[in-house]
Coordinates of C-alpha atoms in Angstrom, one line a residue:
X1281 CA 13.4 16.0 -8.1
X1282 CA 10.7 14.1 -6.8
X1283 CA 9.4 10.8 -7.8
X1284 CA 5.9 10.1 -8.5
X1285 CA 5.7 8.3 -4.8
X1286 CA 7.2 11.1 -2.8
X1287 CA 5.1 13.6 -4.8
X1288 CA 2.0 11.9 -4.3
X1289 CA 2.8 11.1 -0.7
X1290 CA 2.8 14.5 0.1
X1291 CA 0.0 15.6 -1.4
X1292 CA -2.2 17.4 1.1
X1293 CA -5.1 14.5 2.1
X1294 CA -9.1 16.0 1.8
X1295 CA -9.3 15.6 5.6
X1296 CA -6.8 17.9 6.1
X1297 CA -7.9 20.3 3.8
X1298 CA -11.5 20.5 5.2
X1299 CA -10.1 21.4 8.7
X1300 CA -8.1 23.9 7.2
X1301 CA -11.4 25.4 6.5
X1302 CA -12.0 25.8 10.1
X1303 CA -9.5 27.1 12.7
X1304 CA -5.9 26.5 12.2
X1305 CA -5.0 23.3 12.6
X1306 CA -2.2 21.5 15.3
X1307 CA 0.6 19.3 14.1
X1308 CA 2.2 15.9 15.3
X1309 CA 5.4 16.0 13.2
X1310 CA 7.0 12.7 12.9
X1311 CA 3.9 11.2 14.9
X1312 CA 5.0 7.6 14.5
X1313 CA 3.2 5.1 16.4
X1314 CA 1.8 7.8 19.1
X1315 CA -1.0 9.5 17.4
X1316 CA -2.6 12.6 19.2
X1317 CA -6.5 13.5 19.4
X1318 CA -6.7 16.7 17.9
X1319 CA -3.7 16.8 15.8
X1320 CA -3.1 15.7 12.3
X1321 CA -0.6 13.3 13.0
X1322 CA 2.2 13.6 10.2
X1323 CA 5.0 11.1 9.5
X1324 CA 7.0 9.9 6.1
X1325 CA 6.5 6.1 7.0
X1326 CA 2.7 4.8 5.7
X1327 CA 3.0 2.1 8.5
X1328 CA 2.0 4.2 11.2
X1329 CA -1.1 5.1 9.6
X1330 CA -0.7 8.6 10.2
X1331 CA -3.6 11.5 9.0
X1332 CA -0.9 12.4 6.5
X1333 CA 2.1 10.9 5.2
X1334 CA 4.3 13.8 4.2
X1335 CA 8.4 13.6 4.0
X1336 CA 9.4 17.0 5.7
X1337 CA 12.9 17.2 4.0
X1338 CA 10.5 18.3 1.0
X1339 CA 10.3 21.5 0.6
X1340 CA 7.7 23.2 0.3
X1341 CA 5.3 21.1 2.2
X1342 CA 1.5 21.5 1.0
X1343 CA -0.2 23.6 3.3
X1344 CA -0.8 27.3 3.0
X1345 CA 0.8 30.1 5.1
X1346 CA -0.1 30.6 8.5
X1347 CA -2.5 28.0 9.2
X1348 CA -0.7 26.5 12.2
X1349 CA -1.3 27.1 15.5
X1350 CA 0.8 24.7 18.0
X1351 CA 3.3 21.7 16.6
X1352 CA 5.0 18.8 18.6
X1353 CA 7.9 17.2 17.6
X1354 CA 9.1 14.1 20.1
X1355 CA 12.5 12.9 19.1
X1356 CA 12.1 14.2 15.3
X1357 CA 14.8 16.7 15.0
X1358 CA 18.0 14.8 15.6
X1359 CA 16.6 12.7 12.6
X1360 CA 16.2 15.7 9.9
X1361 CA 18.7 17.3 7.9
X1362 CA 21.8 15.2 7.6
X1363 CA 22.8 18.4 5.2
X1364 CA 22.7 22.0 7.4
X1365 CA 20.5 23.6 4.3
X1366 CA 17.9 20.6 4.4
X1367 CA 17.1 20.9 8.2
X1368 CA 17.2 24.8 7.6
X1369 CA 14.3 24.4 4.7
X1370 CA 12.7 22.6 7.4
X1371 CA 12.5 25.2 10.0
X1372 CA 11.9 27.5 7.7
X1373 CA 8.9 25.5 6.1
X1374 CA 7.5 25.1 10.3
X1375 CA 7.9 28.9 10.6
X1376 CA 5.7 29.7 7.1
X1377 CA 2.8 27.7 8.2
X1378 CA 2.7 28.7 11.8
X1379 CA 0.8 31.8 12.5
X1380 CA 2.0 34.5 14.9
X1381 CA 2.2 33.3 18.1
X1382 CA 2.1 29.5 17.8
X1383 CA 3.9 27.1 19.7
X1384 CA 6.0 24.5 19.7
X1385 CA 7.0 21.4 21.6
X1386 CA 10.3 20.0 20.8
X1387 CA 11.8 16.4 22.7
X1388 CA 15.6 15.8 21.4
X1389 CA 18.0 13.6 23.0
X1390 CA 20.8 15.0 24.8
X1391 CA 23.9 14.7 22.5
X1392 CA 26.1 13.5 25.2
X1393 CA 23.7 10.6 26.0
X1394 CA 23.4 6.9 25.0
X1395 CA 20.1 7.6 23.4
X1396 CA 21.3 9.7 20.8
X1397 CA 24.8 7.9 19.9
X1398 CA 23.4 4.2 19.1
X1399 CA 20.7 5.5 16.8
X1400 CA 22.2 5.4 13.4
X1401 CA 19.2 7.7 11.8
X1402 CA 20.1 10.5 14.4
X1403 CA 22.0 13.0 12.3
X1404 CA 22.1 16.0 14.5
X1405 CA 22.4 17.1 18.4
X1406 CA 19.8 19.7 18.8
X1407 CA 21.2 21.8 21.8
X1408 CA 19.6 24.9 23.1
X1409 CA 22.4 27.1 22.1
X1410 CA 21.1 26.0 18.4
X1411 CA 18.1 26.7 18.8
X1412 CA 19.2 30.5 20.3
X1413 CA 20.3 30.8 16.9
X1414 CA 17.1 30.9 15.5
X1415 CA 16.2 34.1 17.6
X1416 CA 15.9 37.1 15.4
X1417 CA 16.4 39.7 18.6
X1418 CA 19.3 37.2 19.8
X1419 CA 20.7 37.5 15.9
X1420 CA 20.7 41.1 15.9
X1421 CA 22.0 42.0 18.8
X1422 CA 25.2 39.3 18.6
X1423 CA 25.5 40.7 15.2
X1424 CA 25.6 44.5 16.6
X1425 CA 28.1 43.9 19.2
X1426 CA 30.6 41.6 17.2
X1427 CA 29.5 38.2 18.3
X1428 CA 30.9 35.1 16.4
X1429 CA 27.3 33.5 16.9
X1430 CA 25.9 31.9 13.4
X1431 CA 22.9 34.3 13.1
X1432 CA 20.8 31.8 11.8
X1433 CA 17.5 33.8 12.3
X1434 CA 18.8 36.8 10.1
X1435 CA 19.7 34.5 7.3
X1436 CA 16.9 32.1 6.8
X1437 CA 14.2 34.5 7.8
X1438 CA 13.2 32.7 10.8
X1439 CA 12.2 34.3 14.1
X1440 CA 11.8 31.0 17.2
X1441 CA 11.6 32.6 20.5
X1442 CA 13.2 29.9 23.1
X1443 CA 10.6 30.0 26.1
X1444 CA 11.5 27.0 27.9
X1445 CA 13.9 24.4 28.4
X1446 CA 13.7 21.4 30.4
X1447 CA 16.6 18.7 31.4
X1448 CA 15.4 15.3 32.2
X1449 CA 18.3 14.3 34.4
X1450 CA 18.9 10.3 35.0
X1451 CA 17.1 9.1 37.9
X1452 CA 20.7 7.8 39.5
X1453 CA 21.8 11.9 39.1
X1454 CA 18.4 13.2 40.6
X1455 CA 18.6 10.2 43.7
X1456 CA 21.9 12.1 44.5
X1457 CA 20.8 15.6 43.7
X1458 CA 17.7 14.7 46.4
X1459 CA 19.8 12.8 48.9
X1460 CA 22.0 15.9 49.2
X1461 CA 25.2 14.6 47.5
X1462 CA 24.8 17.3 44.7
X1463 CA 23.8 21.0 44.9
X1464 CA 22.1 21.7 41.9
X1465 CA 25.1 23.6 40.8
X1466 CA 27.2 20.2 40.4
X1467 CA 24.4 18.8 39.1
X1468 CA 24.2 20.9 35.9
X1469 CA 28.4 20.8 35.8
X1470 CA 27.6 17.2 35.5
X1471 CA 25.4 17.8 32.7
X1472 CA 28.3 19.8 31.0
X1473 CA 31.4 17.2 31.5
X1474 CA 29.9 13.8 31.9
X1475 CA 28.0 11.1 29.6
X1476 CA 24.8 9.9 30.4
X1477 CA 23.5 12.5 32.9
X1478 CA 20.6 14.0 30.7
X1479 CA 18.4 11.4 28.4
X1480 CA 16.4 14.0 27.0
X1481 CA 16.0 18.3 26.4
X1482 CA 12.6 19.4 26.1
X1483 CA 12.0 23.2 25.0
X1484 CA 9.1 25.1 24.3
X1485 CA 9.1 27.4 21.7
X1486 CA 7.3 30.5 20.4
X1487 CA 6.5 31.5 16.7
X1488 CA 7.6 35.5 16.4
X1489 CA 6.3 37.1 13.0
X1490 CA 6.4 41.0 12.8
X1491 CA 2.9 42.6 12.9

C-alpha cells in the first residue's frame, strides 16, 4: 500500500500531461543527475530535480497506454526488482506505455565486472540471454521445440525485440585485441571466463505489439 508520499510522488506533474497532448513523449528512466533535452527525465530521488519524480517499482505508473515512443535507461536495471515479480511489473509497465515500435536504450554493468559487485543497490545482472527471454517469437518457438528457456515473454505478456548489443571491453583487453595479442575470438572467450574484461553491455531494444 502506498503512503501519502509515494502516492503523491508519483502523481503525473501538469507538464507532463500537456505534452502528452502532443506527440508521444521520450523517457529518461532513472535520469539522475544527467538530465536529457527532450526527455522527461524521471527518477524516485527529488534531489536530482528531475521533470518527474515517480518510483517505478510502483505499479501502475500514471501515464496512459501507448504514449511512449523511445526510453533510455543508463545503469537503472541492475537497481530494480530485488523480487523477480517487481522487476517483471516493471517491464511490463515500460511495454504498456510504449507504443508499437518504440525503442529502447538500456546501459547495465557487466555482472562479472567490478562495477556491478561493489554497488550494494545493484540487485540484478541484466545479461542478454535475459533479456532474449522477453522475446515473444524467441518464447514460442523454445516452448514449441522443448526448450528449458523461462519464456518470460509468454507469461507476462511482453514482446522486447533484442536489436543490438554492444560490449565495452576494458581498454587494457582492446590494447591487446589491437596490438594483435588476441583475435577477436579470445577476446569474447575472455569476456566469458574472466573478471573485469567488460565494464558495461549496452542493447538496443525494440517494442513488438501485434497489429
Amino acid at each position: 500500500m502506498l503512503t501519502l508520499k509515494e502516492h503523491t510522488m508519483n502523481l503525473l506533474p501538469e507538464s507532463v500531461e500537456n505534452q502528452l497532448k502532443n506527440n508521444p513523449i521520450k523517457l529518461n528512466l532513472g535520469c539522475g543527475y544527467n538530465h536529457m533535452a527532450g526527455y522527461v527525465n524521471v527518477d524516485k530521488f527529488d534531489t536530482s530535480q528531475p521533470d518527474w519524480t515517480m518510483d517505478m517499482e510502483q505499479s501502475p505508473w500514471a501515464l496512459p497506454d501507448d504514449c511512449v515512443s523511445e526510453v533510455v535507461m543508463t545503469h537503472v536495471l541492475e537497481h530494480i526488482g530485488r523480487e523477480a515479480e517487481v522487476y517483471m511489473a516493471v517491464l511490463q509497465q515500460l511495454y504498456r506505455v510504449c507504443v508499437d515500435g518504440a525503442l529502447i536504450q538500456i546501459v547495465v554493468p557487466h555482472p562479472r565486472h567490478d562495477n556491478f559487485v561493489a554497488d550494494p543497490t545493484h540487485v540484478r545482472p541484466v545479461t542478454p540471454l535475459g533479456l532474449s527471454l522477453l522475446d515473444r517469437e524467441k518464447c514460442e518457438y523454445w516452448t514449441q521445440n522443448g526448450f528449458a528457456n523461462t519464456p518470460l515473454a509468454l507469461y507476462y505478456n511482453v514482446d522486447f525485440v533484442t536489436e543490438n548489443t554492444v560490449l565495452d571491453f576494458e581498454a587494457r583487453w582492446m590494447d591487446q585485441f589491437h596490438r594483435g595479442e588476441l583475435t577477436e575470438a579470445q577476446l569474447f572467450e575472455a569476456e566469458q571466463n574472466h573478471n573485469n574484461v567488460v565494464s558495461q553491455y549496452r542493447f538496443t531494444l525494440r517494442v513488438r505489439k501485434a497489429k
